[in-house]
PDB file of C-alpha atoms in Angstrom:
ATOM      1  CA  ASP A  12      53.296  49.567  56.556  1.00 94.00           C
ATOM      2  CA  VAL A  13      51.793  46.410  55.041  1.00 96.00           C
ATOM      3  CA  HIS A  14      52.812  46.080  51.410  1.00 98.00           C
ATOM      4  CA  LEU A  15      52.663  43.547  48.565  1.00 98.00           C
ATOM      5  CA  ALA A  16      55.232  44.144  45.842  1.00 98.00           C
ATOM      6  CA  GLN A  17      54.556  42.329  42.588  1.00 98.00           C
ATOM      7  CA  SER A  18      57.085  41.500  39.891  1.00 98.00           C
ATOM      8  CA  GLY A  19      57.238  43.424  36.650  1.00 98.00           C
ATOM      9  CA  ALA A  20      55.369  43.106  33.389  1.00 98.00           C
ATOM     10  CA  GLU A  21      56.031  40.049  31.258  1.00 98.00           C
ATOM     11  CA  LEU A  22      55.868  39.506  27.498  1.00 98.00           C
ATOM     12  CA  LYS A  23      55.960  35.832  26.603  1.00 98.00           C
ATOM     13  CA  LYS A  24      55.243  33.539  23.672  1.00 98.00           C
ATOM     14  CA  PRO A  25      52.621  30.798  23.642  1.00 98.00           C
ATOM     15  CA  GLY A  26      53.983  27.590  25.116  1.00 98.00           C
ATOM     16  CA  GLU A  27      56.536  29.336  27.329  1.00 98.00           C
ATOM     17  CA  SER A  28      56.624  28.990  31.084  1.00 98.00           C
ATOM     18  CA  LEU A  29      56.329  31.832  33.590  1.00 98.00           C
ATOM     19  CA  LYS A  30      56.505  32.434  37.329  1.00 98.00           C
ATOM     20  CA  ILE A  31      55.419  35.790  38.769  1.00 98.00           C
ATOM     21  CA  SER A  32      55.910  36.868  42.338  1.00 98.00           C
ATOM     22  CA  CYS A  33      54.333  38.795  45.189  1.00 98.00           C
ATOM     23  CA  GLU A  34      56.662  39.844  48.013  1.00 98.00           C
ATOM     24  CA  ALA A  35      55.052  40.723  51.332  1.00 98.00           C
ATOM     25  CA  SER A  36      56.379  43.122  53.931  1.00 97.00           C
ATOM     26  CA  GLY A  37      55.198  44.766  57.119  1.00 97.00           C
ATOM     27  CA  TYR A  38      53.392  41.785  58.650  1.00 97.00           C
ATOM     28  CA  ASP A  39      53.856  38.107  59.505  1.00 97.00           C
ATOM     29  CA  PHE A  40      53.722  36.512  56.050  1.00 97.00           C
ATOM     30  CA  THR A  41      53.036  33.057  57.473  1.00 96.00           C
ATOM     31  CA  SER A  42      49.869  34.077  59.309  1.00 94.00           C
ATOM     32  CA  SER A  43      47.566  35.241  56.476  1.00 96.00           C
ATOM     33  CA  TRP A  44      46.428  33.713  53.215  1.00 97.00           C
ATOM     34  CA  ILE A  45      47.510  35.236  49.899  1.00 98.00           C
ATOM     35  CA  ALA A  46      45.017  35.189  47.022  1.00 98.00           C
ATOM     36  CA  TRP A  47      45.611  35.552  43.293  1.00 98.00           C
ATOM     37  CA  VAL A  48      43.065  37.365  41.138  1.00 98.00           C
ATOM     38  CA  ARG A  49      42.956  37.590  37.353  1.00 98.00           C
ATOM     39  CA  GLN A  50      41.599  40.501  35.353  1.00 98.00           C
ATOM     40  CA  MET A  51      41.479  40.016  31.620  1.00 98.00           C
ATOM     41  CA  PRO A  52      41.535  43.155  29.462  1.00 97.00           C
ATOM     42  CA  GLY A  53      38.330  45.132  29.933  1.00 96.00           C
ATOM     43  CA  ARG A  54      36.835  42.449  32.165  1.00 98.00           C
ATOM     44  CA  GLY A  55      36.021  41.874  35.818  1.00 97.00           C
ATOM     45  CA  LEU A  56      37.867  40.225  38.669  1.00 98.00           C
ATOM     46  CA  GLU A  57      38.248  36.439  38.837  1.00 97.00           C
ATOM     47  CA  TRP A  58      39.410  34.531  41.904  1.00 97.00           C
ATOM     48  CA  MET A  59      42.122  32.079  40.909  1.00 98.00           C
ATOM     49  CA  GLY A  60      43.201  30.538  44.171  1.00 97.00           C
ATOM     50  CA  ILE A  61      44.752  31.055  47.535  1.00 97.00           C
ATOM     51  CA  ILE A  62      47.696  29.869  49.598  1.00 98.00           C
ATOM     52  CA  TYR A  63      48.539  29.807  53.284  1.00 97.00           C
ATOM     53  CA  PRO A  64      52.284  30.493  53.424  1.00 97.00           C
ATOM     54  CA  GLY A  65      52.582  28.974  56.890  1.00 94.00           C
ATOM     55  CA  ASP A  66      52.198  25.457  55.493  1.00 95.00           C
ATOM     56  CA  SER A  67      51.865  26.088  51.725  1.00 95.00           C
ATOM     57  CA  ASP A  68      48.295  24.791  51.709  1.00 97.00           C
ATOM     58  CA  ALA A  69      47.035  25.937  48.271  1.00 98.00           C
ATOM     59  CA  ARG A  70      43.465  25.872  47.021  1.00 97.00           C
ATOM     60  CA  TYR A  71      42.231  26.633  43.532  1.00 97.00           C
ATOM     61  CA  SER A  72      39.068  27.859  41.889  1.00 95.00           C
ATOM     62  CA  PRO A  73      37.721  25.045  39.679  1.00 94.00           C
ATOM     63  CA  SER A  74      38.285  27.267  36.633  1.00 95.00           C
ATOM     64  CA  PHE A  75      41.998  27.451  37.328  1.00 97.00           C
ATOM     65  CA  GLN A  76      42.724  24.025  38.856  1.00 97.00           C
ATOM     66  CA  GLY A  77      45.389  22.343  36.752  1.00 97.00           C
ATOM     67  CA  GLN A  78      46.042  25.526  34.760  1.00 97.00           C
ATOM     68  CA  VAL A  79      48.338  27.287  37.216  1.00 98.00           C
ATOM     69  CA  THR A  80      50.352  26.520  40.331  1.00 98.00           C
ATOM     70  CA  ILE A  81      50.341  28.716  43.416  1.00 98.00           C
ATOM     71  CA  SER A  82      53.273  28.409  45.794  1.00 98.00           C
ATOM     72  CA  ALA A  83      55.046  30.343  48.526  1.00 98.00           C
ATOM     73  CA  ASP A  84      58.516  30.624  50.024  1.00 97.00           C
ATOM     74  CA  LYS A  85      58.209  31.834  53.584  1.00 96.00           C
ATOM     75  CA  SER A  86      61.964  32.336  53.891  1.00 97.00           C
ATOM     76  CA  ILE A  87      61.639  35.281  51.515  1.00 97.00           C
ATOM     77  CA  SER A  88      58.005  36.231  52.300  1.00 98.00           C
ATOM     78  CA  THR A  89      57.014  35.705  48.678  1.00 98.00           C
ATOM     79  CA  ALA A  90      54.101  34.032  46.949  1.00 98.00           C
ATOM     80  CA  PHE A  91      54.224  32.840  43.363  1.00 98.00           C
ATOM     81  CA  LEU A  92      51.892  32.144  40.466  1.00 98.00           C
ATOM     82  CA  GLN A  93      53.258  29.816  37.813  1.00 98.00           C
ATOM     83  CA  TRP A  94      52.352  28.543  34.356  1.00 98.00           C
ATOM     84  CA  THR A  95      54.117  25.697  32.523  1.00 98.00           C
ATOM     85  CA  SER A  96      52.714  26.437  29.072  1.00 98.00           C
ATOM     86  CA  LEU A  97      51.189  29.850  28.461  1.00 98.00           C
ATOM     87  CA  LYS A  98      48.315  30.503  26.074  1.00 98.00           C
ATOM     88  CA  ALA A  99      47.212  33.744  24.460  1.00 98.00           C
ATOM     89  CA  SER A 100      44.135  33.596  26.676  1.00 98.00           C
ATOM     90  CA  ASP A 101      46.401  33.978  29.747  1.00 98.00           C
ATOM     91  CA  THR A 102      46.953  37.603  28.721  1.00 98.00           C
ATOM     92  CA  ALA A 103      45.715  39.570  31.709  1.00 98.00           C
ATOM     93  CA  MET A 104      46.575  41.574  34.784  1.00 98.00           C
ATOM     94  CA  TYR A 105      47.262  39.405  37.812  1.00 98.00           C
ATOM     95  CA  TYR A 106      46.842  40.731  41.336  1.00 98.00           C
ATOM     96  CA  CYS A 107      47.884  39.240  44.631  1.00 98.00           C
ATOM     97  CA  ALA A 108      46.042  40.236  47.787  1.00 98.00           C
ATOM     98  CA  ARG A 109      46.250  39.450  51.470  1.00 98.00           C
ATOM     99  CA  ARG A 110      43.178  37.550  52.599  1.00 97.00           C
ATOM    100  CA  MET A 111      42.462  38.388  56.230  1.00 95.00           C
ATOM    101  CA  ARG A 112      40.452  36.314  58.637  1.00 93.00           C
ATOM    102  CA  ARG A 113      39.289  38.285  61.653  1.00 91.00           C
ATOM    103  CA  ALA A 114      37.371  36.892  64.611  1.00 91.00           C
ATOM    104  CA  ALA A 115      34.867  39.173  66.299  1.00 87.00           C
ATOM    105  CA  ALA A 116      31.703  38.637  68.317  1.00 86.00           C
ATOM    106  CA  GLY A 117      31.678  34.911  67.667  1.00 89.00           C
ATOM    107  CA  SER A 118      31.966  35.276  63.883  1.00 90.00           C
ATOM    108  CA  PHE A 119      34.754  35.110  61.336  1.00 93.00           C
ATOM    109  CA  TYR A 120      35.190  37.905  58.800  1.00 94.00           C
ATOM    110  CA  TYR A 121      37.037  37.250  55.538  1.00 94.00           C
ATOM    111  CA  TYR A 122      38.262  40.059  53.282  1.00 96.00           C
ATOM    112  CA  MET A 123      41.168  41.110  51.086  1.00 97.00           C
ATOM    113  CA  ASP A 124      42.568  44.223  52.656  1.00 96.00           C
ATOM    114  CA  VAL A 125      45.916  44.767  50.929  1.00 98.00           C
ATOM    115  CA  TRP A 126      46.502  44.385  47.207  1.00 98.00           C
ATOM    116  CA  GLY A 127      49.575  44.419  45.045  1.00 98.00           C
ATOM    117  CA  LYS A 128      49.685  46.813  42.094  1.00 98.00           C
ATOM    118  CA  GLY A 129      49.375  43.925  39.661  1.00 98.00           C
ATOM    119  CA  THR A 130      51.558  42.176  37.101  1.00 98.00           C
ATOM    120  CA  THR A 131      50.669  42.481  33.435  1.00 98.00           C
ATOM    121  CA  VAL A 132      51.205  39.278  31.498  1.00 98.00           C
ATOM    122  CA  THR A 133      51.035  39.444  27.711  1.00 98.00           C
ATOM    123  CA  VAL A 134      51.212  36.246  25.688  1.00 98.00           C
ATOM    124  CA  ALA A 135      51.639  36.790  21.963  1.00 97.00           C
ATOM    125  CA  SER A 136      53.482  35.169  19.123  1.00 95.00           C
TER     126      SER A 136
ATOM    127  CA  GLU B   1      28.827  27.330  43.483  1.00 87.00           C
ATOM    128  CA  ILE B   2      27.460  30.717  44.531  1.00 93.00           C
ATOM    129  CA  VAL B   3      26.901  33.282  41.786  1.00 97.00           C
ATOM    130  CA  LEU B   4      26.855  36.994  42.622  1.00 98.00           C
ATOM    131  CA  THR B   5      24.854  39.198  40.265  1.00 98.00           C
ATOM    132  CA  GLN B   6      25.384  42.938  40.443  1.00 98.00           C
ATOM    133  CA  SER B   7      23.008  45.549  39.152  1.00 97.00           C
ATOM    134  CA  PRO B   8      22.855  47.804  37.374  1.00 97.00           C
ATOM    135  CA  GLY B   9      25.731  47.076  35.028  1.00 97.00           C
ATOM    136  CA  THR B  10      26.290  50.798  34.574  1.00 98.00           C
ATOM    137  CA  LEU B  11      24.976  53.614  36.743  1.00 98.00           C
ATOM    138  CA  SER B  12      25.103  57.184  35.430  1.00 98.00           C
ATOM    139  CA  LEU B  13      24.884  59.848  38.118  1.00 98.00           C
ATOM    140  CA  SER B  14      26.176  63.336  38.880  1.00 98.00           C
ATOM    141  CA  PRO B  15      28.507  64.412  41.687  1.00 98.00           C
ATOM    142  CA  GLY B  16      26.542  65.057  44.849  1.00 97.00           C
ATOM    143  CA  GLU B  17      23.886  62.458  44.040  1.00 98.00           C
ATOM    144  CA  ARG B  18      23.258  59.227  45.930  1.00 98.00           C
ATOM    145  CA  ALA B  19      24.315  55.892  44.427  1.00 98.00           C
ATOM    146  CA  THR B  20      22.740  52.562  45.263  1.00 98.00           C
ATOM    147  CA  LEU B  21      24.441  49.403  43.985  1.00 98.00           C
ATOM    148  CA  SER B  22      22.962  45.932  44.343  1.00 98.00           C
ATOM    149  CA  CYS B  23      24.567  42.517  44.744  1.00 98.00           C
ATOM    150  CA  LYS B  24      22.326  39.453  44.720  1.00 98.00           C
ATOM    151  CA  ALA B  25      23.551  35.972  45.576  1.00 98.00           C
ATOM    152  CA  SER B  26      22.194  32.807  43.986  1.00 97.00           C
ATOM    153  CA  GLN B  27      21.828  31.322  47.472  1.00 97.00           C
ATOM    154  CA  SER B  28      22.065  32.630  50.993  1.00 96.00           C
ATOM    155  CA  VAL B  29      25.573  33.680  51.963  1.00 95.00           C
ATOM    156  CA  THR B  30      27.245  34.391  55.258  1.00 93.00           C
ATOM    157  CA  SER B  31      27.259  38.161  55.578  1.00 94.00           C
ATOM    158  CA  THR B  32      30.583  38.171  57.396  1.00 94.00           C
ATOM    159  CA  TYR B  33      32.128  36.901  54.151  1.00 94.00           C
ATOM    160  CA  LEU B  34      30.652  39.668  51.941  1.00 97.00           C
ATOM    161  CA  GLY B  35      32.891  42.500  50.814  1.00 97.00           C
ATOM    162  CA  TRP B  36      32.785  45.440  48.426  1.00 98.00           C
ATOM    163  CA  TYR B  37      35.760  46.687  46.436  1.00 98.00           C
ATOM    164  CA  GLN B  38      36.363  49.804  44.359  1.00 98.00           C
ATOM    165  CA  GLN B  39      38.564  49.789  41.278  1.00 98.00           C
ATOM    166  CA  ARG B  40      39.544  53.041  39.670  1.00 98.00           C
ATOM    167  CA  PRO B  41      40.937  52.985  36.098  1.00 96.00           C
ATOM    168  CA  GLY B  42      44.498  51.704  36.000  1.00 96.00           C
ATOM    169  CA  GLN B  43      44.541  50.856  39.695  1.00 98.00           C
ATOM    170  CA  ALA B  44      44.309  47.760  41.816  1.00 98.00           C
ATOM    171  CA  PRO B  45      41.051  47.073  43.637  1.00 98.00           C
ATOM    172  CA  ARG B  46      40.611  48.618  47.083  1.00 98.00           C
ATOM    173  CA  LEU B  47      38.628  47.204  49.968  1.00 98.00           C
ATOM    174  CA  LEU B  48      35.702  49.441  50.940  1.00 98.00           C
ATOM    175  CA  ILE B  49      33.395  47.288  53.059  1.00 98.00           C
ATOM    176  CA  TYR B  50      33.737  43.905  54.717  1.00 96.00           C
ATOM    177  CA  GLY B  51      31.289  41.861  56.735  1.00 96.00           C
ATOM    178  CA  ALA B  52      28.586  43.392  54.502  1.00 97.00           C
ATOM    179  CA  SER B  53      28.510  46.625  56.524  1.00 96.00           C
ATOM    180  CA  ILE B  54      31.864  47.410  58.144  1.00 95.00           C
ATOM    181  CA  ARG B  55      33.883  50.174  56.542  1.00 97.00           C
ATOM    182  CA  ALA B  56      37.540  49.337  56.001  1.00 96.00           C
ATOM    183  CA  THR B  57      40.235  51.524  57.485  1.00 95.00           C
ATOM    184  CA  GLY B  58      40.340  54.981  55.940  1.00 96.00           C
ATOM    185  CA  ILE B  59      37.110  54.649  53.961  1.00 98.00           C
ATOM    186  CA  PRO B  60      34.925  57.789  54.131  1.00 97.00           C
ATOM    187  CA  ASP B  61      31.587  57.511  55.898  1.00 96.00           C
ATOM    188  CA  ARG B  62      29.684  58.374  52.722  1.00 98.00           C
ATOM    189  CA  PHE B  63      30.196  54.680  51.862  1.00 98.00           C
ATOM    190  CA  SER B  64      27.877  52.250  53.607  1.00 98.00           C
ATOM    191  CA  GLY B  65      26.953  48.615  53.153  1.00 98.00           C
ATOM    192  CA  SER B  66      23.866  46.699  54.165  1.00 97.00           C
ATOM    193  CA  GLY B  67      22.014  43.478  53.568  1.00 97.00           C
ATOM    194  CA  SER B  68      21.847  39.840  54.519  1.00 96.00           C
ATOM    195  CA  GLY B  69      20.924  36.479  53.071  1.00 96.00           C
ATOM    196  CA  THR B  70      20.912  36.944  49.297  1.00 97.00           C
ATOM    197  CA  ASP B  71      20.545  40.724  48.947  1.00 98.00           C
ATOM    198  CA  PHE B  72      23.276  43.220  49.640  1.00 98.00           C
ATOM    199  CA  THR B  73      23.617  46.919  48.890  1.00 98.00           C
ATOM    200  CA  LEU B  74      26.446  49.426  48.678  1.00 98.00           C
ATOM    201  CA  THR B  75      25.327  53.020  49.093  1.00 98.00           C
ATOM    202  CA  ILE B  76      27.377  56.127  48.412  1.00 98.00           C
ATOM    203  CA  SER B  77      25.507  58.994  50.020  1.00 97.00           C
ATOM    204  CA  ARG B  78      26.947  61.966  48.110  1.00 97.00           C
ATOM    205  CA  LEU B  79      29.119  61.202  45.132  1.00 98.00           C
ATOM    206  CA  GLU B  80      32.531  62.805  44.938  1.00 98.00           C
ATOM    207  CA  PRO B  81      34.462  62.992  41.638  1.00 97.00           C
ATOM    208  CA  GLU B  82      36.860  60.269  42.804  1.00 97.00           C
ATOM    209  CA  ASP B  83      33.991  57.820  43.418  1.00 98.00           C
ATOM    210  CA  PHE B  84      33.372  57.236  39.722  1.00 98.00           C
ATOM    211  CA  ALA B  85      34.859  53.786  39.289  1.00 98.00           C
ATOM    212  CA  VAL B  86      33.906  50.115  39.048  1.00 98.00           C
ATOM    213  CA  TYR B  87      32.556  48.393  42.158  1.00 98.00           C
ATOM    214  CA  TYR B  88      32.658  44.659  42.870  1.00 98.00           C
ATOM    215  CA  CYS B  89      31.009  42.592  45.530  1.00 98.00           C
ATOM    216  CA  GLN B  90      32.758  39.435  46.657  1.00 97.00           C
ATOM    217  CA  GLN B  91      31.881  36.470  48.803  1.00 95.00           C
ATOM    218  CA  TYR B  92      34.763  34.182  49.686  1.00 87.00           C
ATOM    219  CA  GLY B  93      36.011  32.923  46.297  1.00 88.00           C
ATOM    220  CA  THR B  94      33.462  34.594  44.056  1.00 95.00           C
ATOM    221  CA  PHE B  95      33.228  38.104  42.607  1.00 97.00           C
ATOM    222  CA  GLY B  96      30.235  39.786  41.077  1.00 98.00           C
ATOM    223  CA  GLN B  97      30.650  41.053  37.531  1.00 98.00           C
ATOM    224  CA  GLY B  98      30.913  44.652  38.659  1.00 98.00           C
ATOM    225  CA  THR B  99      28.925  47.882  38.431  1.00 98.00           C
ATOM    226  CA  LYS B 100      30.465  50.789  36.564  1.00 98.00           C
ATOM    227  CA  LEU B 101      29.601  54.121  38.147  1.00 98.00           C
ATOM    228  CA  GLU B 102      29.996  56.835  35.516  1.00 98.00           C
ATOM    229  CA  VAL B 103      29.498  60.585  35.376  1.00 97.00           C
ATOM    230  CA  LYS B 104      26.169  61.624  33.895  1.00 95.00           C
TER     231      LYS B 104
END
């Protein structure tokens, strides 16, 4: 069974650092991209960025470039999302998801088929 | 940057009725990149449709997707109680703002 297990809820203070994780199981971790998605309280989904664990190629949405770091350790099938200095506005639920690329009939299909349950991050003084 | 605009923002219907949700792109998008996701309260999003019209594994056939270019539609033929949720369209790195489907 394909599964993404995310780390537990975090309560941090402004200015602190944080690294949350997403551990994959049930498939070849190095062969599919992992995306990170933010959902602020009561709001919609926002694409933060994506990483290919095979070579750690990471790409960021312009809104999140320079604000977070996405990394992966293929030896433990785990992707990470990291902040060096949290702000109150980072309070949100963060989801990881497997981004599939499927080739069929001469076309490529892209979709996020497996999601973690999310990690709640609360930043408050 | 492509912007996806979903309408309506909120749709109020009764179980058994048909739901039609719209997703309009600010410029033409590749339909094989277009997906629909369902998010129930307190849960992670779930893939419903990819490639604009292909149901994901385990998704009931009352869900269907259509469209091309800039206009895409998610249709739920007969609403079940568990279908009342928020629905998002997505193209590559962009999500729509969501449509909330609520019980009338």
